[in-house]
Amino acid sequence: MMTVLIIAVAAQWGLLVLLALLNVALFRQVGLLHMRISPVGALTLPGGVAVGAAAPEMSLASLTGGVVQVGGRSDGRSQLIFFVSPTCPICKSLLPAIRAIQKSEGNRLQVVLASDGDEALQEKMIKMERLEAFPFVLSATLGQTLGVSKLPYAVLVGGDGKIAAKGLVNSREHLESLLEAERRGVASIQDFLVKRAAR
């Protein structure tokens, strides 16, 4: 009886070790696939003002002081509108990338943070995340007009006041793809890749 019990325990341990090895192999393969597949860029969602169309012109009060002019750009700089929420962890994880973009592109680009909802919650997020240096607008109309349905979302308004690029952004690479789309004069990186493959 004792021999049968020892064999059963040994078989279970062997099965457990085999399953652990299979898990390690699977995770390794997923990691390799992740490294081989480069980010394609921000995902353009349907709805809102189309890329290439004039951005809506709005004057909006900033929670951090002053008034922000959206659309109708006159100073020649582009404007990156980054939609955030206090309840969106991915939005918060992208704030260091937003700060880096503002620092590196600040001479040609204004970063504006946008949200809707409870003003007190937004002000708490501004304080907790140290966002006082950014214009921060609270406007449901802005998000609806631009077709923001999921977060985090960003819209790049060119210096000419037209929508240069827009999309759902889940990584720094997605944010940078909007800037790259503007530089290349395409609606999105996906659009650029499709046109390049067609040649």
One Martini backbone bead per residue (centre of mass of N, CA, C, O) as a GRO file, in nm:
protein
  199
    1MET     BB    1   0.057   0.063  -0.021
    2MET     BB    2   0.303   0.253   0.008
    3THR     BB    3   0.407   0.221  -0.284
    4VAL     BB    4   0.157   0.337  -0.426
    5LEU     BB    5   0.172   0.617  -0.290
    6ILE     BB    6   0.454   0.694  -0.393
    7ILE     BB    7   0.385   0.671  -0.694
    8ALA     BB    8   0.156   0.881  -0.695
    9VAL     BB    9   0.325   1.122  -0.594
   10ALA     BB   10   0.542   1.110  -0.817
   11ALA     BB   11   0.344   1.153  -1.052
   12GLN     BB   12   0.240   1.430  -0.962
   13TRP     BB   13   0.515   1.571  -0.963
   14GLY     BB   14   0.581   1.516  -1.256
   15LEU     BB   15   0.335   1.667  -1.370
   16LEU     BB   16   0.402   1.942  -1.242
   17VAL     BB   17   0.676   1.980  -1.380
   18LEU     BB   18   0.573   1.962  -1.670
   19LEU     BB   19   0.378   2.205  -1.652
   20ALA     BB   20   0.595   2.414  -1.581
   21LEU     BB   21   0.763   2.379  -1.841
   22LEU     BB   22   0.534   2.453  -2.037
   23ASN     BB   23   0.491   2.739  -1.930
   24VAL     BB   24   0.772   2.848  -1.987
   25ALA     BB   25   0.762   2.796  -2.293
   26LEU     BB   26   0.514   2.972  -2.349
   27PHE     BB   27   0.621   3.243  -2.236
   28ARG     BB   28   0.862   3.256  -2.428
   29GLN     BB   29   0.699   3.269  -2.693
   30VAL     BB   30   0.541   3.525  -2.627
   31GLY     BB   31   0.791   3.704  -2.594
   32LEU     BB   32   0.898   3.668  -2.882
   33LEU     BB   33   0.650   3.779  -3.028
   34HIS     BB   34   0.653   4.058  -2.898
   35MET     BB   35   0.936   4.138  -3.015
   36ARG     BB   36   0.859   4.090  -3.330
   37ILE     BB   37   0.610   4.274  -3.274
   38SER     BB   38   0.546   4.575  -3.369
   39PRO     BB   39   0.412   4.861  -3.323
   40VAL     BB   40   0.167   5.018  -3.528
   41GLY     BB   41  -0.022   5.205  -3.360
   42ALA     BB   42  -0.267   5.396  -3.341
   43LEU     BB   43  -0.610   5.344  -3.304
   44THR     BB   44  -0.849   5.406  -3.532
   45LEU     BB   45  -1.160   5.539  -3.479
   46PRO     BB   46  -1.471   5.582  -3.532
   47GLY     BB   47  -1.548   5.903  -3.551
   48GLY     BB   48  -1.569   6.212  -3.572
   49VAL     BB   49  -1.329   6.394  -3.675
   50ALA     BB   50  -1.152   6.390  -3.946
   51VAL     BB   51  -0.879   6.342  -4.101
   52GLY     BB   52  -0.817   6.676  -4.238
   53ALA     BB   53  -1.004   6.825  -4.071
   54ALA     BB   54  -1.133   7.062  -3.896
   55ALA     BB   55  -1.110   7.167  -3.597
   56PRO     BB   56  -1.263   7.252  -3.334
   57GLU     BB   57  -1.357   7.562  -3.204
   58MET     BB   58  -1.228   7.628  -2.870
   59SER     BB   59  -1.288   7.780  -2.552
   60LEU     BB   60  -1.112   7.668  -2.256
   61ALA     BB   61  -1.098   7.610  -1.939
   62SER     BB   62  -0.848   7.570  -1.703
   63LEU     BB   63  -0.766   7.400  -1.409
   64THR     BB   64  -0.459   7.546  -1.424
   65GLY     BB   65  -0.520   7.791  -1.591
   66GLY     BB   66  -0.679   7.962  -1.808
   67VAL     BB   67  -0.694   7.942  -2.170
   68VAL     BB   68  -0.797   7.716  -2.428
   69GLN     BB   69  -0.715   7.671  -2.769
   70VAL     BB   70  -0.905   7.494  -3.000
   71GLY     BB   71  -0.816   7.524  -3.279
   72GLY     BB   72  -0.722   7.761  -3.492
   73ARG     BB   73  -0.425   7.785  -3.534
   74SER     BB   74  -0.169   8.060  -3.502
   75ASP     BB   75   0.136   7.968  -3.395
   76GLY     BB   76   0.210   7.678  -3.560
   77ARG     BB   77   0.143   7.476  -3.354
   78SER     BB   78   0.085   7.192  -3.231
   79GLN     BB   79  -0.180   6.969  -3.081
   80LEU     BB   80  -0.199   6.759  -2.797
   81ILE     BB   81  -0.478   6.561  -2.709
   82PHE     BB   82  -0.517   6.413  -2.387
   83PHE     BB   83  -0.720   6.160  -2.271
   84VAL     BB   84  -0.839   6.135  -1.934
   85SER     BB   85  -0.858   5.946  -1.614
   86PRO     BB   86  -0.878   5.864  -1.279
   87THR     BB   87  -0.975   5.546  -1.374
   88CYS     BB   88  -0.707   5.523  -1.568
   89PRO     BB   89  -0.418   5.342  -1.566
   90ILE     BB   90  -0.301   5.390  -1.852
   91CYS     BB   91  -0.301   5.692  -1.849
   92LYS     BB   92  -0.101   5.717  -1.610
   93SER     BB   93   0.134   5.549  -1.750
   94LEU     BB   94   0.163   5.790  -1.984
   95LEU     BB   95   0.267   6.053  -1.845
   96PRO     BB   96   0.576   6.032  -1.891
   97ALA     BB   97   0.549   6.051  -2.201
   98ILE     BB   98   0.414   6.326  -2.208
   99ARG     BB   99   0.646   6.477  -2.075
  100ALA     BB  100   0.860   6.403  -2.290
  101ILE     BB  101   0.717   6.531  -2.531
  102GLN     BB  102   0.704   6.818  -2.422
  103LYS     BB  103   1.012   6.849  -2.392
  104SER     BB  104   1.099   6.770  -2.698
  105GLU     BB  105   0.829   6.935  -2.852
  106GLY     BB  106   0.756   7.227  -2.729
  107ASN     BB  107   0.831   7.419  -2.981
  108ARG     BB  108   0.587   7.252  -3.173
  109LEU     BB  109   0.416   7.163  -2.901
  110GLN     BB  110   0.099   7.122  -2.744
  111VAL     BB  111  -0.010   6.999  -2.435
  112VAL     BB  112  -0.338   6.858  -2.369
  113LEU     BB  113  -0.557   6.796  -2.117
  114ALA     BB  114  -0.851   6.572  -2.105
  115SER     BB  115  -1.195   6.577  -1.975
  116ASP     BB  116  -1.455   6.443  -1.767
  117GLY     BB  117  -1.664   6.516  -1.507
  118ASP     BB  118  -1.549   6.540  -1.199
  119GLU     BB  119  -1.372   6.804  -1.085
  120ALA     BB  120  -1.251   6.701  -0.816
  121LEU     BB  121  -1.113   6.449  -0.939
  122GLN     BB  122  -0.931   6.602  -1.135
  123GLU     BB  123  -0.783   6.775  -0.923
  124LYS     BB  124  -0.666   6.534  -0.771
  125MET     BB  125  -0.500   6.425  -1.010
  126ILE     BB  126  -0.329   6.673  -1.060
  127LYS     BB  127  -0.191   6.659  -0.782
  128MET     BB  128  -0.092   6.358  -0.772
  129GLU     BB  129   0.052   6.384  -1.080
  130ARG     BB  130   0.169   6.661  -1.143
  131LEU     BB  131  -0.018   6.866  -1.376
  132GLU     BB  132   0.019   7.189  -1.360
  133ALA     BB  133   0.183   7.239  -1.644
  134PHE     BB  134  -0.089   7.166  -1.772
  135PRO     BB  135  -0.337   7.189  -1.963
  136PHE     BB  136  -0.685   7.140  -1.824
  137VAL     BB  137  -0.973   7.009  -1.962
  138LEU     BB  138  -1.340   7.029  -1.916
  139SER     BB  139  -1.508   6.833  -2.182
  140ALA     BB  140  -1.760   6.666  -2.337
  141THR     BB  141  -1.776   6.804  -2.617
  142LEU     BB  142  -1.492   6.748  -2.715
  143GLY     BB  143  -1.506   6.436  -2.709
  144GLN     BB  144  -1.756   6.405  -2.894
  145THR     BB  145  -1.647   6.560  -3.145
  146LEU     BB  146  -1.378   6.363  -3.159
  147GLY     BB  147  -1.468   6.055  -3.083
  148VAL     BB  148  -1.452   5.969  -2.781
  149SER     BB  149  -1.484   5.621  -2.643
  150LYS     BB  150  -1.186   5.568  -2.544
  151LEU     BB  151  -0.923   5.479  -2.316
  152PRO     BB  152  -0.669   5.617  -2.431
  153TYR     BB  153  -0.674   5.937  -2.605
  154ALA     BB  154  -0.565   6.100  -2.917
  155VAL     BB  155  -0.516   6.435  -3.057
  156LEU     BB  156  -0.382   6.586  -3.356
  157VAL     BB  157  -0.321   6.922  -3.410
  158GLY     BB  158  -0.229   7.116  -3.639
  159GLY     BB  159  -0.102   7.426  -3.726
  160ASP     BB  160  -0.369   7.450  -3.931
  161GLY     BB  161  -0.628   7.315  -3.759
  162LYS     BB  162  -0.597   7.017  -3.831
  163ILE     BB  163  -0.638   6.688  -3.833
  164ALA     BB  164  -0.357   6.470  -3.824
  165ALA     BB  165  -0.427   6.275  -3.571
  166LYS     BB  166  -0.567   5.961  -3.427
  167GLY     BB  167  -0.620   5.765  -3.114
  168LEU     BB  168  -0.560   5.480  -2.955
  169VAL     BB  169  -0.351   5.473  -2.652
  170ASN     BB  170  -0.117   5.220  -2.488
  171SER     BB  171   0.158   5.370  -2.570
  172ARG     BB  172   0.431   5.539  -2.657
  173GLU     BB  173   0.428   5.445  -2.952
  174HIS     BB  174   0.145   5.550  -3.012
  175LEU     BB  175   0.202   5.845  -2.962
  176GLU     BB  176   0.440   5.868  -3.170
  177SER     BB  177   0.267   5.788  -3.421
  178LEU     BB  178   0.123   6.060  -3.447
  179LEU     BB  179   0.377   6.227  -3.513
  180GLU     BB  180   0.461   6.053  -3.758
  181ALA     BB  181   0.207   6.096  -3.927
  182GLU     BB  182   0.248   6.399  -3.956
  183ARG     BB  183   0.529   6.392  -4.092
  184ARG     BB  184   0.409   6.200  -4.339
  185GLY     BB  185   0.105   6.273  -4.415
  186VAL     BB  186  -0.084   6.076  -4.247
  187ALA     BB  187  -0.345   5.931  -4.073
  188SER     BB  188  -0.165   5.665  -4.029
  189ILE     BB  189   0.040   5.402  -3.995
  190GLN     BB  190  -0.146   5.202  -4.133
  191ASP     BB  191  -0.183   5.368  -4.390
  192PHE     BB  192   0.116   5.371  -4.468
  193LEU     BB  193   0.152   5.058  -4.489
  194VAL     BB  194  -0.059   5.011  -4.707
  195LYS     BB  195   0.065   5.198  -4.924
  196ARG     BB  196   0.343   5.061  -4.931
  197ALA     BB  197   0.237   4.771  -5.011
  198ALA     BB  198   0.100   4.875  -5.288
  199ARG     BB  199   0.382   4.945  -5.446
   0.00000   0.00000   0.00000
